[in-house]
CSV table of C-alpha atoms in Angstrom, one decimal:
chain,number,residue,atom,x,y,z
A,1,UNK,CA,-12.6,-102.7,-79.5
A,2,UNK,CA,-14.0,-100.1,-81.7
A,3,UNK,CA,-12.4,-97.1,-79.1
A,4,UNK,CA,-9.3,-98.5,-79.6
A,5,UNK,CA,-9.1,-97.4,-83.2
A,6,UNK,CA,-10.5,-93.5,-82.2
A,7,UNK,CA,-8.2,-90.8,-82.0
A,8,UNK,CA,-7.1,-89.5,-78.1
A,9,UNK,CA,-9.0,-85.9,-78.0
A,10,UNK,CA,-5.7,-84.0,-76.5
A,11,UNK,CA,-6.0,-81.2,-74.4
A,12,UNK,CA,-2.8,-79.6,-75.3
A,13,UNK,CA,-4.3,-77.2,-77.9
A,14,UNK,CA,-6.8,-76.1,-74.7
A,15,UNK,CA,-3.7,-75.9,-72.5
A,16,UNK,CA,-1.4,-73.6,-74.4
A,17,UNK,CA,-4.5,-71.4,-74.8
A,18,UNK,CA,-4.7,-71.0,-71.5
A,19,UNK,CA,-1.1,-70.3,-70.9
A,20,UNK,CA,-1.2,-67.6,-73.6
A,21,UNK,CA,-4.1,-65.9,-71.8
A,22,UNK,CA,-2.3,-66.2,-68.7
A,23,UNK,CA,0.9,-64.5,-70.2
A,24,UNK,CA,-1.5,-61.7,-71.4
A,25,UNK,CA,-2.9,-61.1,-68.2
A,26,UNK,CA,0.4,-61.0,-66.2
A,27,UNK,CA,1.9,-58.9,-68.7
A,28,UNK,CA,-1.0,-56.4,-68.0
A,29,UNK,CA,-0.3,-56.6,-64.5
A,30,UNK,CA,3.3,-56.1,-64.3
A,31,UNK,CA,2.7,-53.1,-66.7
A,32,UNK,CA,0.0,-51.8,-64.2
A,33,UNK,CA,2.4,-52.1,-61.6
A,34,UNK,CA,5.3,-49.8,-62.7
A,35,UNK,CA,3.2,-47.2,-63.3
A,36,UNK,CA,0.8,-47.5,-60.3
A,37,UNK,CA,1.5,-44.4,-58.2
A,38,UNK,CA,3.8,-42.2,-60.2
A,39,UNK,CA,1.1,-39.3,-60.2
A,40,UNK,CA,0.8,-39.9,-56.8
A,41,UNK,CA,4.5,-39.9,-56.3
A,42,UNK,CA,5.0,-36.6,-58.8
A,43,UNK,CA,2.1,-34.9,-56.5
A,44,UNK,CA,4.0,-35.5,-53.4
A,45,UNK,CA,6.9,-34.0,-54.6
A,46,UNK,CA,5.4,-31.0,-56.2
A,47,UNK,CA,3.5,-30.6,-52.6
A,48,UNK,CA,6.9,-30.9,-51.0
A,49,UNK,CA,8.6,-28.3,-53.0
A,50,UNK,CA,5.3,-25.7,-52.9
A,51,UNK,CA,5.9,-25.7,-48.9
A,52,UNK,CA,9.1,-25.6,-49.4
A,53,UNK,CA,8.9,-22.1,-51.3
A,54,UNK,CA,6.5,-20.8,-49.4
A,55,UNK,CA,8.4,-21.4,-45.9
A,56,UNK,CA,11.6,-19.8,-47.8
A,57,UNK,CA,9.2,-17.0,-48.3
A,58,UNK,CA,8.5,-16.4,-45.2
A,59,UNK,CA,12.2,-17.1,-43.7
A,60,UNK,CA,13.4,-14.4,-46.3
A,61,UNK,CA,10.9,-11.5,-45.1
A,62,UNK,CA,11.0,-12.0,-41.6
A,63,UNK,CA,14.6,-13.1,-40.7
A,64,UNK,CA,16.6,-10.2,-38.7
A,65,UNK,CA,19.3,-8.4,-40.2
A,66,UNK,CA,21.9,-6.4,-39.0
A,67,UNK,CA,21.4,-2.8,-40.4
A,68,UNK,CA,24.9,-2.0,-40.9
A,69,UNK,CA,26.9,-3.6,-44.0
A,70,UNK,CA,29.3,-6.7,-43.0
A,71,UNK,CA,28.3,-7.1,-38.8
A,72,UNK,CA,26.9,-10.5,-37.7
A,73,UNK,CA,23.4,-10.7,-36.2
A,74,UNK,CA,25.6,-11.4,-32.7
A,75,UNK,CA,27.3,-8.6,-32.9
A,76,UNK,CA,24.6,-6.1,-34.4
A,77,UNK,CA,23.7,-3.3,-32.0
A,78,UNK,CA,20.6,-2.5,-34.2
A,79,UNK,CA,18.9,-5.3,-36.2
A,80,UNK,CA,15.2,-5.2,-38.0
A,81,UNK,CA,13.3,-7.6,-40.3
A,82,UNK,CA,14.9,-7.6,-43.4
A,83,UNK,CA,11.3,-7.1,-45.2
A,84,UNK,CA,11.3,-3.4,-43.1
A,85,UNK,CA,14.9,-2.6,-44.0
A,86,UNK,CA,14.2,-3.4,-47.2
A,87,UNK,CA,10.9,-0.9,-47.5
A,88,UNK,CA,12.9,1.5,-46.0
A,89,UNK,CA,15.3,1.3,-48.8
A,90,UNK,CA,12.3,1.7,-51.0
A,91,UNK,CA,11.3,4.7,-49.1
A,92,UNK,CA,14.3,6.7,-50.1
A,93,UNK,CA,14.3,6.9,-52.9
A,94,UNK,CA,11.6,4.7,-55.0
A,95,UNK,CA,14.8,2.0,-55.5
A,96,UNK,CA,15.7,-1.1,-53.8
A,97,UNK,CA,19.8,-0.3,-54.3
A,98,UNK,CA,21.7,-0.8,-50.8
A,99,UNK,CA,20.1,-4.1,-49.7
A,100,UNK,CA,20.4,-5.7,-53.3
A,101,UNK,CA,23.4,-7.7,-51.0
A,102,UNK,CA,21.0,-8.2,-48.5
A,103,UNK,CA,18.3,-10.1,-50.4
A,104,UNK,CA,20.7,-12.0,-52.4
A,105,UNK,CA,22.6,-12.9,-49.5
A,106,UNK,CA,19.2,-14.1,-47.5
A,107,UNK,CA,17.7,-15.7,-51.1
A,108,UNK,CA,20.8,-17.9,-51.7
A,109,UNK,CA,20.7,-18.7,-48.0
A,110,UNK,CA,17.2,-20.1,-47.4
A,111,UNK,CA,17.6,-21.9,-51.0
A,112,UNK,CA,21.2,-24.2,-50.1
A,113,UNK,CA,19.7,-27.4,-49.2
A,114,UNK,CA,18.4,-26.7,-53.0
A,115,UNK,CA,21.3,-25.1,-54.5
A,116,UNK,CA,22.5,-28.5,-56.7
A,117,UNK,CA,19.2,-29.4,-58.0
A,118,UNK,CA,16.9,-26.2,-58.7
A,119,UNK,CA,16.9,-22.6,-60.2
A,120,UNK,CA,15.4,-19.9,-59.1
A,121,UNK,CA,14.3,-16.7,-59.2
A,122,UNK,CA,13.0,-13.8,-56.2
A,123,UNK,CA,11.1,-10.7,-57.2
A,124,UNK,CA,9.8,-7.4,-55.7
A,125,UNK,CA,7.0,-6.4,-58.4
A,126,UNK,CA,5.3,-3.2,-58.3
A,127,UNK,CA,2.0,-4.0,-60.6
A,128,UNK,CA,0.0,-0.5,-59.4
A,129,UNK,CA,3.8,1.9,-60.2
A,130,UNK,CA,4.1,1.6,-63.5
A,131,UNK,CA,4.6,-2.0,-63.3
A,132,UNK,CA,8.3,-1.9,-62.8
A,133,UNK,CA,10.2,-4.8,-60.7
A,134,UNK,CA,11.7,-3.4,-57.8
A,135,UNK,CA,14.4,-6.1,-57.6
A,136,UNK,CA,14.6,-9.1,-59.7
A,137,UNK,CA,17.1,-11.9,-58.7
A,138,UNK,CA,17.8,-15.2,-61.0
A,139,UNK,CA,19.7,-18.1,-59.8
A,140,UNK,CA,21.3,-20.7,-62.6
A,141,UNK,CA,22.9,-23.7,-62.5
A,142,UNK,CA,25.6,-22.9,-65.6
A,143,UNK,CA,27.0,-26.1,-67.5
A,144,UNK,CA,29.5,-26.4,-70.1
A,145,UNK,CA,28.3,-29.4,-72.6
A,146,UNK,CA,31.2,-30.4,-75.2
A,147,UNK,CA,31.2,-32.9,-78.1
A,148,UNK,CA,34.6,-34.3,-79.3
A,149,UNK,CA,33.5,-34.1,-82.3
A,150,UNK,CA,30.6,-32.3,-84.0
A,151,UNK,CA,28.7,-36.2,-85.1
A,152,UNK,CA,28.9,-37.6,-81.6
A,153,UNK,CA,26.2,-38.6,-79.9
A,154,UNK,CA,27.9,-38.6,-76.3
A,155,UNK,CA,27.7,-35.3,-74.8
A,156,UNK,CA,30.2,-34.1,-71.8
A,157,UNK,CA,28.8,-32.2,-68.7
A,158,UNK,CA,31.5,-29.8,-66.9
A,159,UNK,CA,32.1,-27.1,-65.0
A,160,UNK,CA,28.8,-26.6,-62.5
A,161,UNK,CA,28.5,-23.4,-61.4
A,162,UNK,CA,26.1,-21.5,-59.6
A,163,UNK,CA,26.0,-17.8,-61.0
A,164,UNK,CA,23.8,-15.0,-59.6
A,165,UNK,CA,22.2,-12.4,-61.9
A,166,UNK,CA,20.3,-9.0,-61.2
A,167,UNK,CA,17.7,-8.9,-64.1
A,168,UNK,CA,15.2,-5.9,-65.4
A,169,UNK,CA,12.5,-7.4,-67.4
A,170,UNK,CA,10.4,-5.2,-69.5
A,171,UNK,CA,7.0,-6.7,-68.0
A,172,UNK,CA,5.8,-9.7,-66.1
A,173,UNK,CA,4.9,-11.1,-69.4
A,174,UNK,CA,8.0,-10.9,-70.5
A,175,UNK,CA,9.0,-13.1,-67.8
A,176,UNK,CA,6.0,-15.6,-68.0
A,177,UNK,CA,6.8,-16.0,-71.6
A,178,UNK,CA,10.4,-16.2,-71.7
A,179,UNK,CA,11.3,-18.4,-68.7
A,180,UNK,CA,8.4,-19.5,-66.5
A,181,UNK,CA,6.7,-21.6,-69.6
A,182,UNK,CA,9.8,-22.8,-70.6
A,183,UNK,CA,11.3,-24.4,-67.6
A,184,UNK,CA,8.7,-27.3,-66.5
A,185,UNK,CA,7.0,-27.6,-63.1
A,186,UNK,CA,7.6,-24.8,-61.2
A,187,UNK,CA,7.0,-24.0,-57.6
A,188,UNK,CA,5.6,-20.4,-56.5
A,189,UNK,CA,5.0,-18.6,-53.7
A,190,UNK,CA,4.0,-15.0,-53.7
A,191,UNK,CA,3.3,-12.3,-50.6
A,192,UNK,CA,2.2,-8.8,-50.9
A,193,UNK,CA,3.2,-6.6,-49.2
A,194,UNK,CA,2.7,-2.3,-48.8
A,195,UNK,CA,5.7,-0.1,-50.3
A,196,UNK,CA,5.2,3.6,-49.4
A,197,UNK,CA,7.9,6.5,-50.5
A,198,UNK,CA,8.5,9.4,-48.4
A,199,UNK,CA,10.1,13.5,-48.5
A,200,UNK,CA,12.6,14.3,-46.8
A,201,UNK,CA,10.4,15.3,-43.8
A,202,UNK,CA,9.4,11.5,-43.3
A,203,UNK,CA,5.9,12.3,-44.9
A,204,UNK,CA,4.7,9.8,-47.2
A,205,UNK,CA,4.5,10.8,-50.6
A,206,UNK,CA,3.1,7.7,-52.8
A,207,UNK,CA,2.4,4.3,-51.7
A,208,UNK,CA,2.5,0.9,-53.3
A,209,UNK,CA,1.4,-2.5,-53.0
A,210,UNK,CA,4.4,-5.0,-53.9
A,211,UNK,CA,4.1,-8.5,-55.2
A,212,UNK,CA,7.0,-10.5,-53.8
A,213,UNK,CA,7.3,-13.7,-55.3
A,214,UNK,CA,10.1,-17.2,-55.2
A,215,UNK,CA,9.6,-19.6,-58.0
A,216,UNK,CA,11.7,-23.1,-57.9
A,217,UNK,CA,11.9,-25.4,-61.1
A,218,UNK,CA,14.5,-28.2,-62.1
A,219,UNK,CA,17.9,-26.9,-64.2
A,220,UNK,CA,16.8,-26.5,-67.6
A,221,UNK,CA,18.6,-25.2,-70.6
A,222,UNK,CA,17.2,-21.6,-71.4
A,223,UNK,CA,19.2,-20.3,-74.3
A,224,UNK,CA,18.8,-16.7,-74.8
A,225,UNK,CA,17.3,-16.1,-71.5
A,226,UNK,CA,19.3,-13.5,-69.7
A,227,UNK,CA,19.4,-11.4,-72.7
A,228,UNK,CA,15.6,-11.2,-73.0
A,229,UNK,CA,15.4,-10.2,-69.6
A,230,UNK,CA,18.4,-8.2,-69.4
A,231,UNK,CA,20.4,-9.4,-67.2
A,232,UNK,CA,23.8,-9.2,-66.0
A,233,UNK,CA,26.3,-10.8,-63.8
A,234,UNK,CA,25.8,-10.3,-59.6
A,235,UNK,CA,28.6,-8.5,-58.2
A,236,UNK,CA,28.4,-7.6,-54.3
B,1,UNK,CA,-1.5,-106.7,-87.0
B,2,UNK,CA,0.7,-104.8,-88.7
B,3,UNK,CA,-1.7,-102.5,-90.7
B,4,UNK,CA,-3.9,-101.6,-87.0
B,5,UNK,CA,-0.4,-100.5,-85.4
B,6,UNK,CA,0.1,-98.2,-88.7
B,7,UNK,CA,-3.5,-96.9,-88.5
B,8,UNK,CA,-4.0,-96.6,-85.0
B,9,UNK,CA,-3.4,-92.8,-83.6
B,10,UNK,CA,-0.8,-92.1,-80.4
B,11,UNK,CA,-3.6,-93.0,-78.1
B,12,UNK,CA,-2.7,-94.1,-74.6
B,13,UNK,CA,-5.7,-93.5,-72.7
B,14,UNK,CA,-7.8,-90.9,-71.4
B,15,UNK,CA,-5.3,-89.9,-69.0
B,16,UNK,CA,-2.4,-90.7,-70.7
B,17,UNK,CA,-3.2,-88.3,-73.5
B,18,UNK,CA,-4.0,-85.1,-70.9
B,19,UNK,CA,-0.5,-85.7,-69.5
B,20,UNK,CA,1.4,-83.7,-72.3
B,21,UNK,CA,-1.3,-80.3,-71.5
B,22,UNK,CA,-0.4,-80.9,-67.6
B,23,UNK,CA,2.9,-78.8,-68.5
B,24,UNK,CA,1.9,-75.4,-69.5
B,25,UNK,CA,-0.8,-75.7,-67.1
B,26,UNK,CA,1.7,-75.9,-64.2
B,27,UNK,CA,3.6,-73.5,-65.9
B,28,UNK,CA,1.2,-70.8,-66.4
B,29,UNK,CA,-0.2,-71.1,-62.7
B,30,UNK,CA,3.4,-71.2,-62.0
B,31,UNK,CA,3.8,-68.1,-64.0
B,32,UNK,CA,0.9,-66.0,-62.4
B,33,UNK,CA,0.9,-66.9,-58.5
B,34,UNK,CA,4.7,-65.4,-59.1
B,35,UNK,CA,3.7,-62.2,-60.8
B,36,UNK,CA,0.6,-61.7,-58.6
B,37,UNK,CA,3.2,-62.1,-55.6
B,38,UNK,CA,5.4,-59.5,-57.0
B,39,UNK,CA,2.5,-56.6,-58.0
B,40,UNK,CA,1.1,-57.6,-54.5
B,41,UNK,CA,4.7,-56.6,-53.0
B,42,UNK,CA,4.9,-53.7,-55.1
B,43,UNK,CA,1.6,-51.9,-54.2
B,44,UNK,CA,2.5,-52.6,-50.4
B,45,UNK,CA,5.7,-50.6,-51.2
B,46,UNK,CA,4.3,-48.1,-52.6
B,47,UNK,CA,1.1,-47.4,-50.5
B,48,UNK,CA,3.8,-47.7,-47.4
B,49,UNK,CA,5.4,-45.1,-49.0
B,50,UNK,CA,3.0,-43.1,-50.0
B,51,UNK,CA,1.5,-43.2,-46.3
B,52,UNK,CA,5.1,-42.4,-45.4
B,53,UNK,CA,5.1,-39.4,-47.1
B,54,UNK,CA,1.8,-38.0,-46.2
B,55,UNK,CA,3.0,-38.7,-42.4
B,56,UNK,CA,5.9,-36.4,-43.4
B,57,UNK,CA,4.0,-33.5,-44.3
B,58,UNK,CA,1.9,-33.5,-41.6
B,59,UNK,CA,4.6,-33.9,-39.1
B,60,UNK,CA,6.2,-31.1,-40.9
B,61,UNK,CA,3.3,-28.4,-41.0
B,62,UNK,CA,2.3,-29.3,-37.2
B,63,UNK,CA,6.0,-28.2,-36.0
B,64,UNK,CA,6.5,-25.3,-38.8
B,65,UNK,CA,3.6,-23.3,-37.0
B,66,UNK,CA,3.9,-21.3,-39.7
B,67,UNK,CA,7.5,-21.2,-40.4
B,68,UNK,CA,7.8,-19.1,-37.4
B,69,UNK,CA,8.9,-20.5,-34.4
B,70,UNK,CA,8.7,-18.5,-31.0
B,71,UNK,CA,10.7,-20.1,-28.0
B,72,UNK,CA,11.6,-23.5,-27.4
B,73,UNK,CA,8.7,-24.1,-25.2
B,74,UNK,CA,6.3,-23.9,-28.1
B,75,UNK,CA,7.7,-26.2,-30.2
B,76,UNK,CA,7.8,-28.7,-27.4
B,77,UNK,CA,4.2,-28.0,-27.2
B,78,UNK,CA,3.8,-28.9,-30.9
B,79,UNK,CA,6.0,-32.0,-30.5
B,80,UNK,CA,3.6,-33.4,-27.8
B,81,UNK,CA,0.9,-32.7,-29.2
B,82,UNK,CA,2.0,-34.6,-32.5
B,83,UNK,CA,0.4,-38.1,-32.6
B,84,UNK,CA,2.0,-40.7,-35.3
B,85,UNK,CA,1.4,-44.6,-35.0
B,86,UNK,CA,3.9,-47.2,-36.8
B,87,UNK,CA,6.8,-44.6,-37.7
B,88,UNK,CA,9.6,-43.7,-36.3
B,89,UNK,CA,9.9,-40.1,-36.7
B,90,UNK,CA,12.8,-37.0,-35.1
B,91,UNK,CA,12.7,-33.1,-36.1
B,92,UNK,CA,15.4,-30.9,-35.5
B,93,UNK,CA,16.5,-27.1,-36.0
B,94,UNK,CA,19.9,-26.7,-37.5
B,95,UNK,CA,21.4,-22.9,-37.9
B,96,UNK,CA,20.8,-22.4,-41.6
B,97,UNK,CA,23.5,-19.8,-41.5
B,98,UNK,CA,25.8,-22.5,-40.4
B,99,UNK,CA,24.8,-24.5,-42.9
B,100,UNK,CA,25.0,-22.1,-46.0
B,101,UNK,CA,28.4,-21.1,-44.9
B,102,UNK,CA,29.9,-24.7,-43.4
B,103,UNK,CA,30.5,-23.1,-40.5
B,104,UNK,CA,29.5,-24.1,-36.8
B,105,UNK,CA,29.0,-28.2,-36.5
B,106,UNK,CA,29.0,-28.4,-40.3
B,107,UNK,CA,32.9,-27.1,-40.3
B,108,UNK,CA,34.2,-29.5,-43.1
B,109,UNK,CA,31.3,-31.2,-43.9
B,110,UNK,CA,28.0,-29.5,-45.6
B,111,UNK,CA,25.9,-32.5,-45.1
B,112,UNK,CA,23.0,-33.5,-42.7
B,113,UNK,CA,23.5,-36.9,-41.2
B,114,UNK,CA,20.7,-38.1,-39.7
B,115,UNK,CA,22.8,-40.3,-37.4
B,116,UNK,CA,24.1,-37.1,-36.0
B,117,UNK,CA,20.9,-35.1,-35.4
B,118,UNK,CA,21.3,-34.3,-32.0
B,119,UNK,CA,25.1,-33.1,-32.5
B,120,UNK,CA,23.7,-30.6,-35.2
B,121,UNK,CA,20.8,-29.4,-33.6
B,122,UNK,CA,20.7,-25.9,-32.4
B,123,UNK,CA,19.8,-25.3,-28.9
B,124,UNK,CA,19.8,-22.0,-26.6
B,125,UNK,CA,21.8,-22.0,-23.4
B,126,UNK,CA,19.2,-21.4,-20.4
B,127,UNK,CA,20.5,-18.2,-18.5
B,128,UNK,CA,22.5,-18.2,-15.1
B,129,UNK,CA,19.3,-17.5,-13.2
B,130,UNK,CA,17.3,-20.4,-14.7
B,131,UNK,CA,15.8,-22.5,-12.0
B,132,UNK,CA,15.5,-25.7,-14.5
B,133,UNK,CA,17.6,-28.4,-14.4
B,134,UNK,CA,18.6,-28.1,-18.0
B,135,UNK,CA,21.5,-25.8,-19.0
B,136,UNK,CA,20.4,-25.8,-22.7
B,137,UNK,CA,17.0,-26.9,-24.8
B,138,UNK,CA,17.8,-28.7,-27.7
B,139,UNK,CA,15.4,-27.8,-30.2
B,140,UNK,CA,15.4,-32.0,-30.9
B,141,UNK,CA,11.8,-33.7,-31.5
B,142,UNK,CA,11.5,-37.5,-31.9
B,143,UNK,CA,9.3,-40.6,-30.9
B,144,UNK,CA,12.1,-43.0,-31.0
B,145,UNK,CA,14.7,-43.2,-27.9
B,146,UNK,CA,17.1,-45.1,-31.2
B,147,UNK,CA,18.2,-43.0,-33.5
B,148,UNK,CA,17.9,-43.1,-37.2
B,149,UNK,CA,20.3,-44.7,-39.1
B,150,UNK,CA,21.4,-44.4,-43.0
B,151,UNK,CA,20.8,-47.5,-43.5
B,152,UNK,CA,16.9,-47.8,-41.9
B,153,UNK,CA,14.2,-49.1,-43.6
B,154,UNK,CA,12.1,-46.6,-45.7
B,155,UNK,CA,14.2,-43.4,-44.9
B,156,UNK,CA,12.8,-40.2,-45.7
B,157,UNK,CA,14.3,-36.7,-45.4
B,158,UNK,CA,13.0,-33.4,-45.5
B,159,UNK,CA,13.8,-30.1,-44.8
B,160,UNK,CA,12.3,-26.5,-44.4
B,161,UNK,CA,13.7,-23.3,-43.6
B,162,UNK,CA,11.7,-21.2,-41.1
B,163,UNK,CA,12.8,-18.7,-38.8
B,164,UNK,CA,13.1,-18.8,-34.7
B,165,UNK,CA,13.0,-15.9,-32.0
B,166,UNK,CA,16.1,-16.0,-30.0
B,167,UNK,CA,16.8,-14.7,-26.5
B,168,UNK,CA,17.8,-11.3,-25.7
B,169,UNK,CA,20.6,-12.6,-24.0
B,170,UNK,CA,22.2,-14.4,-27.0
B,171,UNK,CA,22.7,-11.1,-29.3
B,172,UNK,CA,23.8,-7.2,-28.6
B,173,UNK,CA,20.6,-6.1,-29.7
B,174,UNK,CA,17.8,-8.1,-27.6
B,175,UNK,CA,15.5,-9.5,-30.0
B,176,UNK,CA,16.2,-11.3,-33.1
B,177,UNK,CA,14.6,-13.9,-35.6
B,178,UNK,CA,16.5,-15.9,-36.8
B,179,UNK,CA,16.8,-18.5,-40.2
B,180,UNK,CA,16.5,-22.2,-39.2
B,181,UNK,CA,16.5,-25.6,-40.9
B,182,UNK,CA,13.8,-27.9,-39.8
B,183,UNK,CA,14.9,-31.4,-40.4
B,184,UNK,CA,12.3,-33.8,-40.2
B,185,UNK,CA,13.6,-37.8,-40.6
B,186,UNK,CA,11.0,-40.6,-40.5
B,187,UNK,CA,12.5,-44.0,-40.5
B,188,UNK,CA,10.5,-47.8,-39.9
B,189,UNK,CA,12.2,-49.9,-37.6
C-alpha cells in the first residue's frame, strides 16, 4: 500500500540524455564524412596534372616539325625535332627569333585539352649566360568582370579569351615573385638541355646549359603582371 | 479518497512510467543506424574512387612508356601486359593536331566522346606488301568488348599528350614523331 503513494522514478530524463549524446556523435560523423578524403582527392589531382606537364614536356621537345615556315608534317621534305631546330636557331645567333611561331604553335597545342581551365607559361632559361631567358611564353585566360553599379555585390564575367604573350623578365626571381607565388598550386616540369653558339665556319664558339621549364596553375587574377615582366601581345 | 487521488504522483507502474523514455530511445537508434548507413556509403564511394583513380594512373604510365611511343606493336605489348581486376578500362591515341585545330574526326565538334573511341582513334594503314590480315592498327586498348558509355557508373577521363613514330610511308620525309592524345576511360559496369 505504502508503494502506491511513492513517486514512478521515470526514465525520461536518462532517455533524452542519451538521445543528445547520440545527436552529438552523429553530428561528428557526418562532419567526418564530408571531409574524409579531400587531401586525398586534392593529391590525385595535383599527381594528375604533374604528369600531365611533364608528358607536354616531352611532346613539345621531341615532336617533328617541318623546317620550312607554313608546310604540314605530310608534306615536309625535311623535318627534325623541334628541340634541334630550335638549338639551331640558338646557334645563330645567341637568340631564339624564327621558331618563336614554332614553340608557341607546339605549346598551345599539347596544352588544348587544358586551354579553358589553366594558365601557363613555357620557358627556355639560360642560368650559366648571363641568366637571360631565351624565350619566355605566357598563356592567360583574360575576363572582363563588370558591376552595374559600383555598390553591387553581383559581379558579371564576359568576354573569355585566351591571349598569348612573349615576355622578358628581368631574372627568374622576378618571375617567382611576381607570378609563381601568386597563382596557387602550380604544376612544373623542367628539362635541361645543352645550347651551344657557333661562327660562321660551324665551329662552336660558347656553349650553354638551358633550363626548359612548363608550369600549369588554375586562372587567377594577376593584376599588374605582364608589366612586371614585360610583356606584350603575341603576334605570329 | 479524494485527498490520496490529489497526493498521489502520475504513477502507473514500473512499466507504465518507462513508456514515455521508449520514444527518444527509438528515435535516437533510429537516428544513428541511418547516419552510420550513410558515412558507411560514403567512404565506399570514396575509397572506390579513390582506387579508381590510382588504377588510372597506373594504366596511364604503363602505356605512356615514357610519352614516347614507337610503333603500334609496342603499345600492344604494353596493353597485354597491363593487368586490372574489377574495372572496365579502354586507351586510345587521338591526332592531337586534329584535335587542337577541329580538324580530322573532330571536324565540328572539339570534344572526346568516349562512346566514340574507336571512331577517333588514330591508326596507320599497313602497307600494300603487308602479309597481315589487318589493313590498319588501331592504336585502341581496352578490356571490355562493350564500350563505355556517358552515362557508366564511376566514369573517369584522362588524357596525356605524348608523341608517336610514324611510318616512312605516311610522310615525304621518312621518319617523323608525331603529337598524340592518349585517352584513357575507366568505367564500372
Amino acid at each position: 500500500m505504502a508503494q502506491l503513494n511513492e513517486k514512478g522514478q521515470a526514465a525520461l530524463t536518462d532517455s533524452l540524455f542519451f538521445l543528445v549524446i547520440v545527436s552529438g556523435l552523429c553530428t561528428f560523423l557526418f562532419f567526418f564524412v564530408s571531409n574524409y578524403g579531400q587531401l586525398l582527392d586534392q593529391h590525385l589531382l595535383r599527381e594528375y596534372r604533374q604528369e600531365y606537364a611533364s608528358s607536354a614536356l616531352k611532346t613539345i621537345m621531341y615532336s617533328s616539325t617541318a623546317r620550312l615556315e607554313g608546310v604540314s608534317l605530310k608534306d615536309a621534305a625535311e623535318i627534325d625535332y623541334l628541340l634541334a631546330y630550335v638549338k639551331e636557331d640558338y646557334a645563330d645567333d645567341g637568340v631564339i627569333d624564327e621558331s618563336q611561331n614554332k614553340l608557341k604553335n607546339a605549346v598551345s597545342e599539347a596544352l588544348s585539352p587544358f586551354n579553358q581551365n589553366s594558365d601557363y607559361i613555357f620557358y627556355i632559361y639560360f642560368p650559366t649566360d648571363s641568366e637571360k631567358f631565351g624565350y619566355f611564353l605566357l598563356k592567360l585566360n583574360s575576363r572582363t568582370m563588370s558591376k552595374d553599379k559600383p555598390t553591387d555585390r553581383n559581379v558579371s564575367i564576359s568576354g573569355s579569351a585566351i591571349k598569348y604573350f612573349l615576355c622578358k623578365p628581368v631574372s627568374l626571381t622576378d618571375v617567382t615573385l611576381k607570378l609563381l607565388t601568386k597563382v596557387g598550386d602550380v604544376s612544373q616540369s623542367n628539362g635541361r638541355s645543352k645550347f651551344v653558339r657557333v661562327d660562321a665556319d660551324g665551329k662552336e664558339t660558347a656553349s650553354s646549359i638551358a633550363q626548359i621549364t612548363l608550369a600549369i596553375w588554375v586562372p587567377t587574377e594577376l593584376p599588374n603582371v605582364l608589366a612586371a615582366l614585360n610583356c606584350t601581345s603575341f603576334t605570329t | 479518497m479524494v485527498f490520496l487521488m490529489f497526493s498521489s504522483k502520475g504513477f502507473l507502474g514500473p512499466i507504465g512510467d518507462d513508456l514515455p523514455s521508449l520514444i527518444p530511445l527509438v528515435f535516437s537508434l533510429v537516428l544513428f543506424f541511418t547516419t552510420f548507413t550513410f558515412a558507411f556509403n560514403a567512404f565506399e564511394s570514396r575509397n572506390s574512387y579513390f582506387d579508381d583513380s590510382v588504377n588510372i594512373l597506373t594504366i596511364s604510365s604503363s602505356l605512356k612508356q615514357g610519352s614516347y611511343i614507337l610503333n603500334h606493336s609496342q603499345f600492344l605489348e604494353s596493353c597485354n601486359g597491363l593487368s586490372v581486376s574489377r574495372l572496365n578500362f579502354k586507351v586510345a591515341l587521338v591526332s592531337l593536331d586534329d584535335y587542337a585545330n577541329g580538324t580530322g574526326p573532330f571536324a565540328g565538334n572539339q570534344r572526346i566522346d568516349v562512346e566514340s573511341l574507336d571512331d577517333l582513334a588514330y591508326f596507320v594503314s599497313n602497307p600494300p606488301n603487308d602479309s597481315s590480315a589487318l589493313d590498319k592498327n588501331v592504336f585502341v586498348c581496352s578490356n571490355s568488348s562493350k564500350p563505355p558509355k556517358n552515362n557508366s557508373n564511376n566514369l573517369l577521363l584522362r588524357l596525356y599528350p605524348v608523341t608517336l613514330e610514324t611510318h616512312e610511308f605516311e610522310t615525304k620525309a621518312g621518319f617523323a614523331v608525331k603529337p598524340m592524345l592518349m585517352v584513357v576511360v575507366t568505367w564500372h559496369s
